[in-house]
Coordinates of C-alpha atoms in Angstrom, one line a residue:
X29 CA -23.6 -40.7 23.0
X30 CA -21.2 -40.0 20.0
X31 CA -24.1 -37.3 18.2
X32 CA -21.8 -34.7 16.1
X33 CA -23.7 -30.9 16.4
X34 CA -21.8 -29.2 12.8
X35 CA -20.5 -25.1 14.2
X36 CA -24.1 -23.5 13.2
X37 CA -27.1 -25.7 14.5
X38 CA -29.2 -24.6 17.7
X39 CA -30.5 -27.9 19.5
X40 CA -32.9 -26.8 22.5
X41 CA -34.9 -26.2 24.4
X42 CA -36.6 -29.2 24.9
X43 CA -34.4 -31.5 22.5
X44 CA -33.4 -34.9 23.2
X45 CA -31.4 -36.4 20.5
X46 CA -30.1 -40.0 20.8
X47 CA -26.9 -41.7 20.3
X48 CA -24.6 -41.4 17.2
X49 CA -27.3 -38.7 15.9
X50 CA -25.3 -35.9 13.5
X51 CA -27.0 -31.9 12.9
X52 CA -25.9 -29.7 10.4
X53 CA -24.8 -27.0 10.0
X54 CA -28.2 -24.7 10.4
X55 CA -30.0 -27.0 11.3
X56 CA -32.5 -25.6 14.6
X57 CA -34.0 -28.4 16.2
X58 CA -36.9 -27.4 19.6
X59 CA -38.9 -29.6 21.5
X60 CA -38.9 -32.6 19.3
X61 CA -37.4 -36.3 20.4
X62 CA -35.4 -38.0 17.9
X63 CA -33.9 -41.7 18.4
X64 CA -30.7 -42.9 17.8
X65 CA -28.0 -42.8 13.8
X66 CA -30.2 -39.7 12.9
X67 CA -29.1 -37.3 10.5
X68 CA -30.4 -33.9 10.3
X69 CA -29.8 -31.8 7.3
X70 CA -28.1 -28.2 6.8
X71 CA -31.0 -25.9 7.2
X72 CA -33.6 -28.5 8.9
X73 CA -35.5 -26.9 11.4
X74 CA -37.7 -29.8 13.3
X75 CA -39.8 -28.3 16.1
X76 CA -42.5 -30.3 18.4
X77 CA -42.2 -33.8 16.4
X78 CA -40.5 -37.6 17.1
X79 CA -38.0 -38.9 14.5
X80 CA -37.5 -42.9 14.6
X81 CA -33.7 -44.3 14.9
X82 CA -32.3 -44.2 11.0
X83 CA -33.7 -41.7 9.7
X84 CA -32.3 -39.1 6.9
X85 CA -34.0 -35.8 7.0
X86 CA -32.9 -33.7 4.2
X87 CA -31.6 -30.6 3.8
X88 CA -34.1 -27.4 4.5
X89 CA -37.2 -30.4 5.7
X90 CA -39.2 -28.2 8.0
X91 CA -41.1 -31.3 10.1
X92 CA -43.5 -29.3 12.6
X93 CA -46.1 -30.0 15.2
X94 CA -47.4 -33.3 15.4
X95 CA -45.2 -34.8 12.9
X96 CA -44.0 -38.5 13.6
X97 CA -41.3 -40.0 11.2
X98 CA -40.6 -43.9 11.2
X99 CA -37.4 -45.9 11.4
X100 CA -35.3 -45.9 8.7
X101 CA -37.5 -43.3 6.5
X102 CA -35.8 -40.6 4.6
X103 CA -37.1 -37.1 4.4
X104 CA -37.1 -35.0 0.6
X105 CA -34.7 -31.7 1.3
X106 CA -37.2 -28.5 1.4
X107 CA -40.3 -31.1 2.7
X108 CA -42.9 -29.3 4.3
X109 CA -45.5 -30.9 7.4

């Protein structure tokens, strides 16, 4: 619970978000699994990937199929996988 979806973001289909996640405006999450305490920056796109706990995804990053982000990681703005 306590997950915050900011206006203008899009979540789904087949997305699973853990507790205390924050998804910023313009972000898209589809077919992804996010564990607890993940922050997704504005304009980021996460598709068919797994993101561990306590991760920060920078603005405009794009994570795609087969991407696995370990817990406590920081994905810099604009990253592409």
